[in-house]
PDB file of C-alpha atoms in Angstrom:
ATOM      1  CA  UNK A   1       0.000   0.000   0.000  1.00 46.00           C
ATOM      2  CA  UNK A   2       1.315   3.387  -0.997  1.00 49.00           C
ATOM      3  CA  UNK A   3       1.716   5.839   1.815  1.00 48.00           C
ATOM      4  CA  UNK A   4       0.874   9.468   1.266  1.00 41.00           C
ATOM      5  CA  UNK A   5       2.762  12.113   3.158  1.00 47.00           C
ATOM      6  CA  UNK A   6       0.681  15.077   4.158  1.00 39.00           C
ATOM      7  CA  UNK A   7       2.516  18.330   3.557  1.00 45.00           C
ATOM      8  CA  UNK A   8       1.127  21.372   5.273  1.00 43.00           C
ATOM      9  CA  UNK A   9       0.729  24.276   2.920  1.00 40.00           C
ATOM     10  CA  UNK A  10       0.421  27.934   3.689  1.00 43.00           C
ATOM     11  CA  UNK A  11      -1.898  29.969   1.519  1.00 35.00           C
ATOM     12  CA  UNK A  12      -1.175  33.643   1.311  1.00 43.00           C
ATOM     13  CA  UNK A  13      -4.811  34.625   1.356  1.00 43.00           C
ATOM     14  CA  UNK A  14      -5.395  32.671   4.549  1.00 39.00           C
ATOM     15  CA  UNK A  15      -2.425  33.893   6.570  1.00 43.00           C
ATOM     16  CA  UNK A  16      -2.961  36.130   9.569  1.00 50.00           C
ATOM     17  CA  UNK A  17      -1.320  39.251   8.187  1.00 56.00           C
ATOM     18  CA  UNK A  18      -0.944  42.322  10.314  1.00 70.00           C
ATOM     19  CA  UNK A  19      -2.926  45.423   9.353  1.00 75.00           C
ATOM     20  CA  UNK A  20      -0.920  47.998   7.420  1.00 83.00           C
ATOM     21  CA  UNK A  21       0.290  51.165   9.109  1.00 80.00           C
ATOM     22  CA  UNK A  22      -2.100  53.215   6.971  1.00 84.00           C
ATOM     23  CA  UNK A  23      -5.111  51.121   7.995  1.00 86.00           C
ATOM     24  CA  UNK A  24      -4.088  51.479  11.658  1.00 81.00           C
ATOM     25  CA  UNK A  25      -3.829  55.257  11.176  1.00 81.00           C
ATOM     26  CA  UNK A  26      -7.203  55.467   9.430  1.00 84.00           C
ATOM     27  CA  UNK A  27      -8.779  53.381  12.182  1.00 81.00           C
ATOM     28  CA  UNK A  28      -7.369  55.772  14.780  1.00 80.00           C
ATOM     29  CA  UNK A  29      -7.981  59.200  13.226  1.00 83.00           C
ATOM     30  CA  UNK A  30      -9.956  58.652   9.995  1.00 86.00           C
ATOM     31  CA  UNK A  31      -9.143  59.293   6.306  1.00 91.00           C
ATOM     32  CA  UNK A  32      -9.945  63.015   6.399  1.00 91.00           C
ATOM     33  CA  UNK A  33      -7.736  63.880   9.368  1.00 89.00           C
ATOM     34  CA  UNK A  34      -4.873  61.792   7.957  1.00 91.00           C
ATOM     35  CA  UNK A  35      -5.153  63.607   4.625  1.00 93.00           C
ATOM     36  CA  UNK A  36      -5.345  66.999   6.374  1.00 93.00           C
ATOM     37  CA  UNK A  37      -2.083  66.330   8.236  1.00 92.00           C
ATOM     38  CA  UNK A  38      -0.207  65.050   5.169  1.00 94.00           C
ATOM     39  CA  UNK A  39      -1.462  67.937   3.001  1.00 94.00           C
ATOM     40  CA  UNK A  40      -0.397  70.401   5.708  1.00 94.00           C
ATOM     41  CA  UNK A  41       3.098  68.937   5.476  1.00 94.00           C
ATOM     42  CA  UNK A  42       3.104  69.452   1.704  1.00 94.00           C
ATOM     43  CA  UNK A  43       1.958  73.077   2.083  1.00 93.00           C
ATOM     44  CA  UNK A  44       4.554  74.021   4.701  1.00 93.00           C
ATOM     45  CA  UNK A  45       6.597  77.174   4.204  1.00 93.00           C
ATOM     46  CA  UNK A  46      10.366  76.707   3.733  1.00 93.00           C
ATOM     47  CA  UNK A  47      10.925  77.687   7.375  1.00 93.00           C
ATOM     48  CA  UNK A  48       8.247  75.271   8.618  1.00 93.00           C
ATOM     49  CA  UNK A  49       9.610  72.497   6.416  1.00 93.00           C
ATOM     50  CA  UNK A  50      13.131  73.008   7.775  1.00 93.00           C
ATOM     51  CA  UNK A  51      11.784  72.724  11.333  1.00 92.00           C
ATOM     52  CA  UNK A  52       9.729  69.616  10.548  1.00 92.00           C
ATOM     53  CA  UNK A  53      12.582  67.873   8.783  1.00 94.00           C
ATOM     54  CA  UNK A  54      15.016  68.792  11.547  1.00 93.00           C
ATOM     55  CA  UNK A  55      12.712  67.131  14.067  1.00 90.00           C
ATOM     56  CA  UNK A  56      12.145  64.248  11.656  1.00 92.00           C
ATOM     57  CA  UNK A  57      15.912  63.696  11.392  1.00 93.00           C
ATOM     58  CA  UNK A  58      16.406  63.898  15.150  1.00 92.00           C
ATOM     59  CA  UNK A  59      13.769  61.192  15.586  1.00 89.00           C
ATOM     60  CA  UNK A  60      14.542  58.874  12.655  1.00 93.00           C
ATOM     61  CA  UNK A  61      18.093  59.667  11.557  1.00 94.00           C
ATOM     62  CA  UNK A  62      19.845  61.793   8.939  1.00 94.00           C
ATOM     63  CA  UNK A  63      19.306  59.316   6.094  1.00 94.00           C
ATOM     64  CA  UNK A  64      15.540  59.338   6.708  1.00 94.00           C
ATOM     65  CA  UNK A  65      15.629  63.136   6.793  1.00 94.00           C
ATOM     66  CA  UNK A  66      17.509  63.345   3.461  1.00 94.00           C
ATOM     67  CA  UNK A  67      15.149  60.839   1.851  1.00 95.00           C
ATOM     68  CA  UNK A  68      12.113  62.833   3.020  1.00 94.00           C
ATOM     69  CA  UNK A  69      13.571  66.103   1.721  1.00 94.00           C
ATOM     70  CA  UNK A  70      14.315  64.680  -1.732  1.00 94.00           C
ATOM     71  CA  UNK A  71      10.993  62.809  -1.933  1.00 94.00           C
ATOM     72  CA  UNK A  72       8.483  65.423  -0.767  1.00 94.00           C
ATOM     73  CA  UNK A  73       7.921  66.771  -4.293  1.00 93.00           C
ATOM     74  CA  UNK A  74       7.369  63.252  -5.673  1.00 94.00           C
ATOM     75  CA  UNK A  75       4.982  62.366  -2.815  1.00 95.00           C
ATOM     76  CA  UNK A  76       3.041  65.565  -3.392  1.00 92.00           C
ATOM     77  CA  UNK A  77       2.752  65.003  -7.163  1.00 92.00           C
ATOM     78  CA  UNK A  78       1.907  61.333  -6.730  1.00 90.00           C
ATOM     79  CA  UNK A  79       4.789  60.055  -8.862  1.00 93.00           C
ATOM     80  CA  UNK A  80       6.056  58.186  -5.806  1.00 93.00           C
ATOM     81  CA  UNK A  81       3.636  56.697  -3.286  1.00 93.00           C
ATOM     82  CA  UNK A  82       4.261  57.810   0.283  1.00 93.00           C
ATOM     83  CA  UNK A  83       4.671  54.738   2.485  1.00 93.00           C
ATOM     84  CA  UNK A  84       2.540  53.891   5.476  1.00 90.00           C
ATOM     85  CA  UNK A  85       5.600  54.109   7.704  1.00 91.00           C
ATOM     86  CA  UNK A  86       6.347  57.643   6.509  1.00 92.00           C
ATOM     87  CA  UNK A  87       2.729  58.718   6.989  1.00 92.00           C
ATOM     88  CA  UNK A  88       2.795  57.264  10.487  1.00 88.00           C
ATOM     89  CA  UNK A  89       5.964  59.207  11.290  1.00 89.00           C
ATOM     90  CA  UNK A  90       4.572  62.460   9.862  1.00 90.00           C
ATOM     91  CA  UNK A  91       1.283  62.144  11.741  1.00 85.00           C
ATOM     92  CA  UNK A  92       3.226  61.749  14.980  1.00 82.00           C
ATOM     93  CA  UNK A  93       5.488  64.686  14.172  1.00 85.00           C
ATOM     94  CA  UNK A  94       3.551  67.402  12.339  1.00 86.00           C
ATOM     95  CA  UNK A  95       0.924  68.325  14.989  1.00 81.00           C
ATOM     96  CA  UNK A  96       3.752  69.420  17.285  1.00 77.00           C
ATOM     97  CA  UNK A  97       4.658  72.066  14.671  1.00 85.00           C
ATOM     98  CA  UNK A  98       1.111  73.418  14.234  1.00 85.00           C
ATOM     99  CA  UNK A  99      -0.564  76.295  16.011  1.00 85.00           C
ATOM    100  CA  UNK A 100      -3.520  75.837  18.359  1.00 78.00           C
ATOM    101  CA  UNK A 101      -6.141  76.673  15.723  1.00 83.00           C
ATOM    102  CA  UNK A 102      -4.737  74.139  13.255  1.00 87.00           C
ATOM    103  CA  UNK A 103      -4.649  71.427  15.901  1.00 82.00           C
ATOM    104  CA  UNK A 104      -8.217  72.239  16.828  1.00 79.00           C
ATOM    105  CA  UNK A 105      -9.478  71.880  13.239  1.00 84.00           C
ATOM    106  CA  UNK A 106      -7.813  68.475  12.924  1.00 85.00           C
ATOM    107  CA  UNK A 107      -9.041  67.423  16.383  1.00 80.00           C
ATOM    108  CA  UNK A 108     -12.592  68.358  15.410  1.00 80.00           C
ATOM    109  CA  UNK A 109     -12.317  66.218  12.281  1.00 85.00           C
ATOM    110  CA  UNK A 110     -11.100  63.281  14.390  1.00 81.00           C
ATOM    111  CA  UNK A 111     -14.001  63.767  16.816  1.00 76.00           C
ATOM    112  CA  UNK A 112     -16.461  63.786  13.903  1.00 76.00           C
ATOM    113  CA  UNK A 113     -14.924  60.581  12.560  1.00 81.00           C
ATOM    114  CA  UNK A 114     -15.243  58.783  15.904  1.00 75.00           C
ATOM    115  CA  UNK A 115     -18.749  60.093  16.499  1.00 69.00           C
ATOM    116  CA  UNK A 116     -19.828  58.707  13.122  1.00 71.00           C
ATOM    117  CA  UNK A 117     -18.558  55.264  14.156  1.00 71.00           C
ATOM    118  CA  UNK A 118     -20.871  55.165  17.148  1.00 69.00           C
ATOM    119  CA  UNK A 119     -24.408  53.917  17.364  1.00 64.00           C
ATOM    120  CA  UNK A 120     -26.807  56.702  16.475  1.00 73.00           C
ATOM    121  CA  UNK A 121     -29.759  57.033  18.815  1.00 80.00           C
ATOM    122  CA  UNK A 122     -33.224  57.900  17.547  1.00 87.00           C
ATOM    123  CA  UNK A 123     -36.236  59.487  19.230  1.00 91.00           C
ATOM    124  CA  UNK A 124     -39.757  59.658  17.809  1.00 93.00           C
ATOM    125  CA  UNK A 125     -42.014  62.534  18.876  1.00 91.00           C
ATOM    126  CA  UNK A 126     -45.688  62.741  17.946  1.00 91.00           C
ATOM    127  CA  UNK A 127     -47.450  66.105  18.365  1.00 89.00           C
ATOM    128  CA  UNK A 128     -51.212  66.594  18.651  1.00 88.00           C
ATOM    129  CA  UNK A 129     -52.081  69.507  16.345  1.00 83.00           C
ATOM    130  CA  UNK A 130     -55.056  70.468  18.511  1.00 82.00           C
ATOM    131  CA  UNK A 131     -53.156  70.323  21.815  1.00 85.00           C
ATOM    132  CA  UNK A 132     -49.457  70.613  20.894  1.00 86.00           C
ATOM    133  CA  UNK A 133     -48.060  71.675  24.294  1.00 86.00           C
ATOM    134  CA  UNK A 134     -47.246  68.195  25.596  1.00 90.00           C
ATOM    135  CA  UNK A 135     -45.648  67.161  22.305  1.00 89.00           C
ATOM    136  CA  UNK A 136     -43.540  70.323  22.112  1.00 87.00           C
ATOM    137  CA  UNK A 137     -42.400  69.854  25.726  1.00 89.00           C
ATOM    138  CA  UNK A 138     -41.410  66.267  24.920  1.00 91.00           C
ATOM    139  CA  UNK A 139     -39.497  67.553  21.901  1.00 88.00           C
ATOM    140  CA  UNK A 140     -37.566  70.089  24.001  1.00 84.00           C
ATOM    141  CA  UNK A 141     -36.662  67.368  26.513  1.00 87.00           C
ATOM    142  CA  UNK A 142     -35.491  65.082  23.709  1.00 87.00           C
ATOM    143  CA  UNK A 143     -33.322  67.825  22.208  1.00 82.00           C
ATOM    144  CA  UNK A 144     -31.720  68.503  25.587  1.00 79.00           C
ATOM    145  CA  UNK A 145     -30.933  64.803  25.840  1.00 78.00           C
ATOM    146  CA  UNK A 146     -28.946  64.965  22.603  1.00 75.00           C
ATOM    147  CA  UNK A 147     -26.630  67.848  23.435  1.00 65.00           C
ATOM    148  CA  UNK A 148     -26.224  66.966  27.108  1.00 60.00           C
ATOM    149  CA  UNK A 149     -25.936  63.235  26.492  1.00 50.00           C
ATOM    150  CA  UNK A 150     -23.249  61.054  28.049  1.00 51.00           C
ATOM    151  CA  UNK A 151     -22.014  59.993  24.626  1.00 49.00           C
ATOM    152  CA  UNK A 152     -20.960  63.597  23.923  1.00 46.00           C
ATOM    153  CA  UNK A 153     -19.387  64.199  27.317  1.00 42.00           C
ATOM    154  CA  UNK A 154     -17.606  60.830  27.589  1.00 49.00           C
ATOM    155  CA  UNK A 155     -14.197  60.482  25.975  1.00 48.00           C
ATOM    156  CA  UNK A 156     -13.922  57.052  24.320  1.00 55.00           C
ATOM    157  CA  UNK A 157     -10.502  55.507  24.899  1.00 64.00           C
ATOM    158  CA  UNK A 158      -9.667  55.357  21.191  1.00 63.00           C
ATOM    159  CA  UNK A 159     -10.651  59.012  20.709  1.00 64.00           C
ATOM    160  CA  UNK A 160      -8.669  60.125  23.761  1.00 63.00           C
ATOM    161  CA  UNK A 161      -5.655  58.252  22.405  1.00 66.00           C
ATOM    162  CA  UNK A 162      -6.017  59.902  18.988  1.00 64.00           C
ATOM    163  CA  UNK A 163      -6.252  63.421  20.394  1.00 64.00           C
ATOM    164  CA  UNK A 164      -3.438  62.804  22.896  1.00 64.00           C
ATOM    165  CA  UNK A 165      -1.353  61.726  19.946  1.00 63.00           C
ATOM    166  CA  UNK A 166      -2.334  64.903  18.098  1.00 64.00           C
ATOM    167  CA  UNK A 167      -1.383  66.965  21.167  1.00 61.00           C
ATOM    168  CA  UNK A 168       2.129  65.475  21.244  1.00 59.00           C
ATOM    169  CA  UNK A 169       1.222  63.105  24.097  1.00 57.00           C
ATOM    170  CA  UNK A 170       0.122  65.975  26.356  1.00 58.00           C
ATOM    171  CA  UNK A 171      -3.053  64.696  28.058  1.00 58.00           C
ATOM    172  CA  UNK A 172      -3.929  68.136  29.470  1.00 64.00           C
ATOM    173  CA  UNK A 173      -3.840  69.745  26.022  1.00 65.00           C
ATOM    174  CA  UNK A 174      -5.776  66.810  24.557  1.00 63.00           C
ATOM    175  CA  UNK A 175      -8.591  67.121  27.079  1.00 66.00           C
ATOM    176  CA  UNK A 176      -8.673  70.884  26.581  1.00 69.00           C
ATOM    177  CA  UNK A 177      -9.064  70.407  22.809  1.00 67.00           C
ATOM    178  CA  UNK A 178     -11.798  67.821  23.296  1.00 66.00           C
ATOM    179  CA  UNK A 179     -13.666  70.020  25.773  1.00 69.00           C
ATOM    180  CA  UNK A 180     -13.603  72.888  23.274  1.00 72.00           C
ATOM    181  CA  UNK A 181     -14.861  70.646  20.456  1.00 71.00           C
ATOM    182  CA  UNK A 182     -17.671  69.280  22.638  1.00 68.00           C
ATOM    183  CA  UNK A 183     -18.753  72.729  23.797  1.00 73.00           C
ATOM    184  CA  UNK A 184     -18.905  74.045  20.239  1.00 74.00           C
ATOM    185  CA  UNK A 185     -20.769  70.931  19.073  1.00 71.00           C
ATOM    186  CA  UNK A 186     -23.324  71.223  21.870  1.00 69.00           C
ATOM    187  CA  UNK A 187     -23.989  74.890  21.052  1.00 74.00           C
ATOM    188  CA  UNK A 188     -24.472  74.118  17.364  1.00 75.00           C
ATOM    189  CA  UNK A 189     -26.848  71.258  18.149  1.00 72.00           C
ATOM    190  CA  UNK A 190     -28.875  73.353  20.579  1.00 74.00           C
ATOM    191  CA  UNK A 191     -29.089  76.334  18.225  1.00 78.00           C
ATOM    192  CA  UNK A 192     -30.104  74.279  15.196  1.00 76.00           C
ATOM    193  CA  UNK A 193     -32.624  72.198  17.110  1.00 76.00           C
ATOM    194  CA  UNK A 194     -34.461  75.105  18.701  1.00 78.00           C
ATOM    195  CA  UNK A 195     -34.683  76.862  15.342  1.00 81.00           C
ATOM    196  CA  UNK A 196     -36.574  73.791  14.147  1.00 78.00           C
ATOM    197  CA  UNK A 197     -38.833  73.878  17.210  1.00 80.00           C
ATOM    198  CA  UNK A 198     -39.668  77.551  16.648  1.00 82.00           C
ATOM    199  CA  UNK A 199     -40.564  76.845  13.018  1.00 80.00           C
ATOM    200  CA  UNK A 200     -42.825  73.935  14.003  1.00 80.00           C
ATOM    201  CA  UNK A 201     -44.526  75.971  16.731  1.00 79.00           C
ATOM    202  CA  UNK A 202     -45.180  78.780  14.267  1.00 80.00           C
ATOM    203  CA  UNK A 203     -46.808  76.401  11.798  1.00 76.00           C
ATOM    204  CA  UNK A 204     -48.983  74.812  14.468  1.00 75.00           C
ATOM    205  CA  UNK A 205     -50.205  78.184  15.710  1.00 74.00           C
ATOM    206  CA  UNK A 206     -51.144  79.287  12.196  1.00 72.00           C
ATOM    207  CA  UNK A 207     -52.956  76.013  11.439  1.00 64.00           C
ATOM    208  CA  UNK A 208     -50.977  75.826   8.208  1.00 60.00           C
ATOM    209  CA  UNK A 209     -50.303  72.097   8.303  1.00 61.00           C
ATOM    210  CA  UNK A 210     -52.537  69.055   8.180  1.00 65.00           C
ATOM    211  CA  UNK A 211     -49.662  66.664   8.761  1.00 74.00           C
ATOM    212  CA  UNK A 212     -45.968  67.165   9.472  1.00 78.00           C
ATOM    213  CA  UNK A 213     -43.243  64.570   9.091  1.00 84.00           C
ATOM    214  CA  UNK A 214     -39.840  66.062   9.817  1.00 83.00           C
ATOM    215  CA  UNK A 215     -36.426  64.921  11.033  1.00 86.00           C
ATOM    216  CA  UNK A 216     -33.908  66.918  13.081  1.00 82.00           C
ATOM    217  CA  UNK A 217     -30.416  65.553  12.447  1.00 79.00           C
ATOM    218  CA  UNK A 218     -27.708  65.563  15.117  1.00 76.00           C
ATOM    219  CA  UNK A 219     -24.117  64.294  14.984  1.00 68.00           C
ATOM    220  CA  UNK A 220     -25.130  61.524  17.414  1.00 71.00           C
ATOM    221  CA  UNK A 221     -28.539  60.631  15.977  1.00 80.00           C
ATOM    222  CA  UNK A 222     -31.868  62.195  15.050  1.00 84.00           C
ATOM    223  CA  UNK A 223     -35.354  63.067  16.250  1.00 88.00           C
ATOM    224  CA  UNK A 224     -38.268  62.097  14.010  1.00 91.00           C
ATOM    225  CA  UNK A 225     -41.227  64.455  14.460  1.00 89.00           C
ATOM    226  CA  UNK A 226     -44.748  63.837  13.236  1.00 89.00           C
ATOM    227  CA  UNK A 227     -48.119  65.438  13.940  1.00 87.00           C
ATOM    228  CA  UNK A 228     -51.571  63.994  14.198  1.00 86.00           C
ATOM    229  CA  UNK A 229     -55.080  65.347  14.550  1.00 81.00           C
ATOM    230  CA  UNK A 230     -57.337  63.261  16.829  1.00 77.00           C
ATOM    231  CA  UNK A 231     -60.417  61.821  15.169  1.00 69.00           C
ATOM    232  CA  UNK A 232     -63.535  63.307  16.724  1.00 61.00           C
ATOM    233  CA  UNK A 233     -66.175  61.021  18.235  1.00 57.00           C
ATOM    234  CA  UNK A 234     -68.919  59.861  15.868  1.00 51.00           C
ATOM    235  CA  UNK A 235     -71.661  62.084  17.376  1.00 57.00           C
ATOM    236  CA  UNK A 236     -69.466  65.179  17.119  1.00 57.00           C
ATOM    237  CA  UNK A 237     -68.742  64.407  13.480  1.00 51.00           C
ATOM    238  CA  UNK A 238     -72.470  64.023  12.716  1.00 55.00           C
ATOM    239  CA  UNK A 239     -73.294  67.305  14.467  1.00 53.00           C
ATOM    240  CA  UNK A 240     -70.425  69.028  12.708  1.00 54.00           C
ATOM    241  CA  UNK A 241     -71.656  67.817   9.328  1.00 56.00           C
ATOM    242  CA  UNK A 242     -75.184  69.068  10.135  1.00 54.00           C
ATOM    243  CA  UNK A 243     -74.449  72.345  11.834  1.00 56.00           C
ATOM    244  CA  UNK A 244     -70.800  73.021  11.076  1.00 58.00           C
ATOM    245  CA  UNK A 245     -67.930  73.428  13.523  1.00 57.00           C
TER     246      UNK A 245
END
């Protein structure tokens, strides 16, 4: 009887490969923030570029510095693809060379990215057109729940890590940036939402709508608003048809 030897084979598609540096970066800060940081590097003034490359060389060596200086034009034009390792190094370096406003803009983009990854909550509000007070009160309470919610105030670990990274590992600066982003976000949500409430109230008072179906969008979810008019009892409808309202 012939014996068959089993030879274990490794298939490339089945191997447990590590995620690339770019995918790790995107997972941490998102495509937009990564692109913002790299583009900021490309748009640096000669003085800023000298500072960035000096720091880059101090961290990664003179040969890496020379390679970056000779390659920046090719990376920018796309003739040479910038590696994941280089992007990782630049993302760790460049924020330290930016002013507070620039860091804030990037931090806000990172916050938006992380917020969009989270579960979006929804609230449905139904308003009686004949007695709208209770429905409008419920709507105001729901709105308050969106901009004072725990999911805005809490700092998810991954988001904290991303902003700390952006703030050159300074936790105090990171939390300050996040607090500023959250405060601005809350004000925008509140302002937009109450504009919607005022518009709905105005329509209800003028009896200009038979039925309303409207959504107020928030970064962390939405409120779906609808109106209804109660059906009058049968006797009232008969009397109304005979004698009018």
